[in-house]
Amino acid sequence: MTRANIDVERLREHFRTMARIRAFEEAAEAGQKSGEIRGAVHLSVGQEAVASGICANLRRSDYLVSTHRVHGHTIAKGADVTAMMAELLGKAGGTCQGKGGSMHIADFSIGMLGANGVVGAGIPIAAGAAHAVKLRGGSEIVACFFGDGAVNRGPFLEGLNWARIYDLPILFICEDNGFAATTRTRSLTGGPGPAARAEALGIPARIVDGNAVEEVDAAAAERVTRIREGGGPQFILAQTYRLKGHTAHDPATYRPAAEVEEKQRRDPIELCRETLLLRGVPAAALAADEAAARVEIAAAVAAARAQPWGDESLAWRDVQDMGAPA
Amino acid sequence: MTLMSYLEAGKRALAEEMRRDPAVWALGEDLGRGGVFGQYKGLAEEFGPQRICDTPISEACIMGAAVGAALVGTRPVVEMRFSDFALCAIDELVNQAAKARYMFGGQGRVPLVVREPVGMWRSSAAQHSQSLEAWYAHIPGLVVVTPSTPADNYGLLKAAIRCDDPVVYMEHKDLWPLEGEVEADGEALPLGKARILRQGGDLTIVAWSGVLRTVRQAAEALAGTGVAAEVIDLRTLYPWDRETVLASAARTRRLLVVHEAVAIGGFGGEIAATAAEELGVRVKRLGAPRLPVAYAPPLEAQCRVSEAQIVAAARTLL
Ligand SMILES: Cc1ncc(C[n+]2csc(CCOP(=O)(O)OP(=O)(O)O)c2C)c(N)n1
């Protein structure tokens, strides 16, 4: 698929999803700045096309394993934004009852097996989920997101090799946003990069423009079909850019403002808007999509705010069965 | 004496040691831009990218490489950014760093320092809040240090860098902004020496790291009701200062140990058991319940030892 022949309705759906993610991230950023949202919040502003393009090809029953930069993936997979916002606010109605916060969002009801506070730790977990699917003869696939920084950790090698030798139904998505915290990842990554590493382990890899949602969607569609047909693990390297700091507290002074300005011009939502306008969708309709997204997220924030904190007894629950703390 | 923060004091100590000894160098993620908390700010500019070495996110290799580099004569300071991430390098620390000297019959030494910031800080939840010092105190071969003041962070980090054993050096994240007087260009402090923060004859309270702030408040509160608590900052967990602690407990006949870490299997048990064995005094331990640290403030609070709990525990000993 190219820009020219993507279905307009499908692209419009991407636009809506990306607008919802953006609105969520903006609310999360505001909440972190006001202190209402605690802990560390990692925003995916500028990376929405990766989340939307990949997850549009997943079924509700498919599994998702994410990272600390988790909001976009989870929204695109279909999570309830009020429950997500309640989690960010630490409320009892949060996806994890307020026990995890932004960095530990999970929603098993949609196959979302968890964000992770430890870089790279999700990769073997995703391999294990795919292993179990194969073991029980299931038809689900696993989508495993990680950042470009994670490819320098051992679990990347171990998880990819595992997926290959057991021929597992798993799609690895490396989101290359250029940075690992304050570090330019390429400066500390040897060789030609993540896709070549995957290929070296026998996993077919594709490199896509992670800001062009139709391109991500097309690549994901093709790879997911292969996996569903029994083709084994696949790898997508989505090249994108982190428009905000590493966390919502990070002013990202380690990179020139001009660089960010330039990248802003390739904002995935704006690129998608351009295409839709060319395809005859009225600007007002797109503005209405964005307004609807903001209204939805504002309502989620209000509903989450109105929720109570969890009862203290919640802290003592779900630790373990044998010898549970009392 | 200069007023500086706990964070600043650690940075000063490292810079001075790097100036003093060209074998000292530091490695870890984001160090080139000052480290995740800013505790390396300006050091790359002074010492260059070779000695303030920016690493990939490769904890196992960061620690393993430090072991190798230590075995051939350098003195690496390893930054793990959160003690929680050091768990990605536990083999390199526990099986390699701690054992190389012994296994190889004393042919080599591993004079590395691994900085592992610990503790609850800004609602960081279960994977960024742990206090795992007892794990390391359990491992033969390791020294474990837990500074609680700027002066200690300065003097003890210097000592840790000069120490020929591998040192697990645990700063408390919540103490970074704490200010105090530090002797600039001062001396290293001895490892393994506790400090009596407050004298008292009614009971001995031993603690370390961040929770000492709460312990001091509790001691004040106890003093208000006529109970004189002697408060000891252990400072080094291994080797711990048995002499100071036991001398105090022998006088007061009552010993309370308080730590932020989970009480069960915590290092408080070691101290309490030793005092009971050696002196037959009454002992009590206080730590977190055996819970992961939750995100939401009222849930997280369940893991925090409170002033009221300390006062109540002290009273049960009286
Ligand atoms: C094992 C481990 N080491 C270090 C960290 C601290 N840390 C959190 S996010 C991050 C950068 C990750 O970069 P990348 O994987 O590219 O993801 P991005 O943040 O760019 O989305 C680092 C170093 C961590 N969470 N886990």
XYZ file of N, CA and C in Angstrom, chain A residues 37-39 87-88 90 98-101 103-104 116-119 149 152-153 180-183 188 254 309-312 314-316 319-320 325, chain B residues 29-31 33 54-60 81 84-85 88 122-128 289-300 302:
210
model
N -0.286 14.069 38.658
C 0.209 12.763 38.232
C 1.655 12.639 38.702
N 1.907 11.611 39.481
C 3.220 11.455 40.112
C 4.086 10.500 39.305
N 5.193 10.130 39.907
C 6.069 9.161 39.267
C 6.671 9.718 37.984
N -5.523 5.377 36.340
C -4.273 4.743 36.760
C -3.176 5.795 36.922
N -3.110 6.725 35.982
C -2.101 7.783 36.080
C -2.316 8.621 37.342
N -3.599 7.387 40.003
C -3.474 6.492 41.163
C -4.802 6.086 41.783
N -4.572 1.633 40.555
C -3.700 2.674 41.091
C -2.406 2.146 41.674
N -2.163 0.872 41.523
C -0.955 0.306 42.127
C 0.277 0.469 41.248
N 0.048 0.726 39.955
C 1.187 0.787 39.045
C 1.552 2.181 38.568
N 0.544 2.996 38.217
C 0.824 4.301 37.627
C 1.175 4.168 36.154
N 3.840 4.016 34.388
C 4.893 3.120 33.892
C 4.554 1.639 34.016
N 3.421 1.350 34.675
C 3.071 -0.068 34.836
C 1.644 -0.354 34.392
N 6.505 -1.658 31.179
C 7.601 -2.162 31.978
C 8.529 -1.046 32.401
N 8.906 -1.074 33.661
C 9.829 -0.070 34.180
C 11.276 -0.425 33.891
N 11.496 -1.605 33.372
C 12.867 -2.059 33.123
C 13.056 -2.205 31.610
N 13.969 -1.421 31.070
C 14.179 -1.415 29.620
C 14.552 -2.810 29.121
N 16.835 1.994 22.417
C 17.820 1.794 23.489
C 17.858 0.361 23.989
N 20.452 -2.795 23.064
C 21.790 -3.014 23.612
C 21.767 -3.799 24.911
N 20.601 -4.277 25.281
C 20.512 -5.129 26.465
C 20.471 -6.597 26.040
N 17.767 7.426 23.795
C 17.601 6.585 24.978
C 17.849 7.536 26.135
N 16.796 7.982 26.769
C 16.873 9.032 27.786
C 17.584 10.252 27.182
N 18.757 10.635 27.694
C 19.414 11.841 27.163
C 20.442 11.504 26.090
N 20.567 10.229 25.785
C 21.619 9.772 24.875
C 21.081 9.591 23.462
N 25.770 5.022 20.630
C 26.210 3.921 21.496
C 25.707 2.574 20.997
N 19.525 18.858 25.879
C 20.696 18.244 25.232
C 20.546 18.138 23.715
N -9.462 7.357 45.996
C -8.252 6.560 46.121
C -8.680 5.148 46.513
N -7.839 4.208 46.232
C -8.113 2.863 46.697
C -8.015 2.800 48.212
N -8.765 1.919 48.789
C -8.690 1.701 50.219
C -7.299 1.168 50.555
N -6.816 1.524 51.744
C -5.472 1.075 52.143
C -5.299 -0.435 52.028
N -6.042 -2.301 49.842
C -5.626 -2.671 48.484
C -4.109 -2.913 48.419
N -3.389 -2.149 49.205
C -1.928 -2.284 49.196
C -1.506 -3.687 49.611
N -2.356 -4.342 50.381
C -2.005 -5.643 50.947
C -2.513 -6.801 50.103
N -0.427 -9.805 46.665
C 1.020 -10.002 46.803
C 1.344 -11.461 46.492
N 0.719 -12.353 47.236
C 0.892 -13.790 47.007
C -0.156 -14.514 47.833
N 0.827 -11.308 53.204
C 1.105 -10.376 54.302
C -0.182 -9.998 55.023
N 24.947 4.948 32.244
C 24.085 5.559 31.234
C 23.894 7.052 31.484
N 23.944 7.816 30.435
C 23.665 9.256 30.478
C 24.671 10.066 31.297
N 25.809 9.490 31.649
C 26.763 10.222 32.491
C 27.308 11.457 31.782
N 25.864 13.598 30.154
C 24.988 14.755 30.362
C 24.619 14.907 31.829
N 30.122 7.276 28.968
C 28.715 7.089 28.622
C 28.525 5.670 28.110
N 27.583 4.966 28.657
C 27.404 3.581 28.211
C 26.038 3.376 27.577
N 25.915 2.319 26.773
C 24.581 1.910 26.329
C 23.776 1.377 27.514
N 22.509 1.109 27.291
C 21.677 0.478 28.330
C 22.040 -1.004 28.323
N 23.078 -1.317 29.049
C 23.653 -2.666 29.036
C 24.172 -2.967 30.435
N 23.258 -3.041 31.397
C 23.697 -3.147 32.790
C 24.638 -4.322 33.028
N 24.337 -5.469 32.439
C 25.188 -6.634 32.668
C 26.602 -6.344 32.196
N 21.997 3.902 38.298
C 20.897 4.893 38.254
C 19.738 4.613 39.206
N 17.224 -0.750 41.478
C 16.363 -1.746 40.839
C 16.979 -2.272 39.532
N 17.682 -1.403 38.810
C 18.250 -1.835 37.520
C 19.527 -2.646 37.728
N 19.669 -6.242 36.912
C 20.015 -6.747 35.577
C 21.491 -7.135 35.519
N 9.286 10.207 45.043
C 8.335 10.724 44.055
C 7.397 9.671 43.477
N 6.799 8.871 44.310
C 5.808 7.885 43.853
C 6.302 7.087 42.649
N 7.414 6.422 42.833
C 8.019 5.735 41.684
C 7.584 4.288 41.525
N 6.763 3.807 42.416
C 6.150 2.474 42.303
C 7.149 1.317 42.436
N 6.664 0.128 42.085
C 7.318 -1.109 42.537
C 8.709 -1.364 41.965
N 8.988 -0.866 40.748
C 10.283 -1.174 40.129
C 11.307 -0.048 40.243
N 10.979 0.998 40.992
C 11.935 2.106 41.135
C 12.003 2.602 42.582
N 6.280 -3.570 55.634
C 5.642 -4.870 55.466
C 6.158 -5.512 54.177
N 5.965 -6.776 54.055
C 6.502 -7.483 52.882
C 5.572 -7.271 51.687
N 5.625 -6.023 51.166
C 4.770 -5.614 50.054
C 5.621 -4.956 48.977
N 5.279 -5.177 47.703
C 5.873 -4.308 46.676
C 5.394 -2.884 46.946
N 6.136 -1.888 46.516
C 5.736 -0.501 46.754
C 4.707 -0.100 45.694
N 3.531 0.335 46.154
C 2.471 0.725 45.219
C 2.650 2.179 44.791
N 1.956 2.546 43.720
C 2.067 3.897 43.156
C 1.212 4.925 43.900
N -0.067 4.644 44.075
C -0.982 5.623 44.676
C -0.514 5.976 46.094
N -0.469 7.266 46.411
C 0.090 7.687 47.705
C -0.466 6.954 48.931
N -1.787 6.793 49.067
C -2.251 6.102 50.284
C -1.812 4.643 50.335
N -1.581 4.048 49.185
C -1.122 2.657 49.162
C 0.383 2.599 49.413
N 1.095 3.523 48.783
C 2.545 3.586 49.002
C 2.845 3.794 50.485
N 1.612 2.624 52.963
C 1.605 1.380 53.740
C 3.022 0.824 53.920
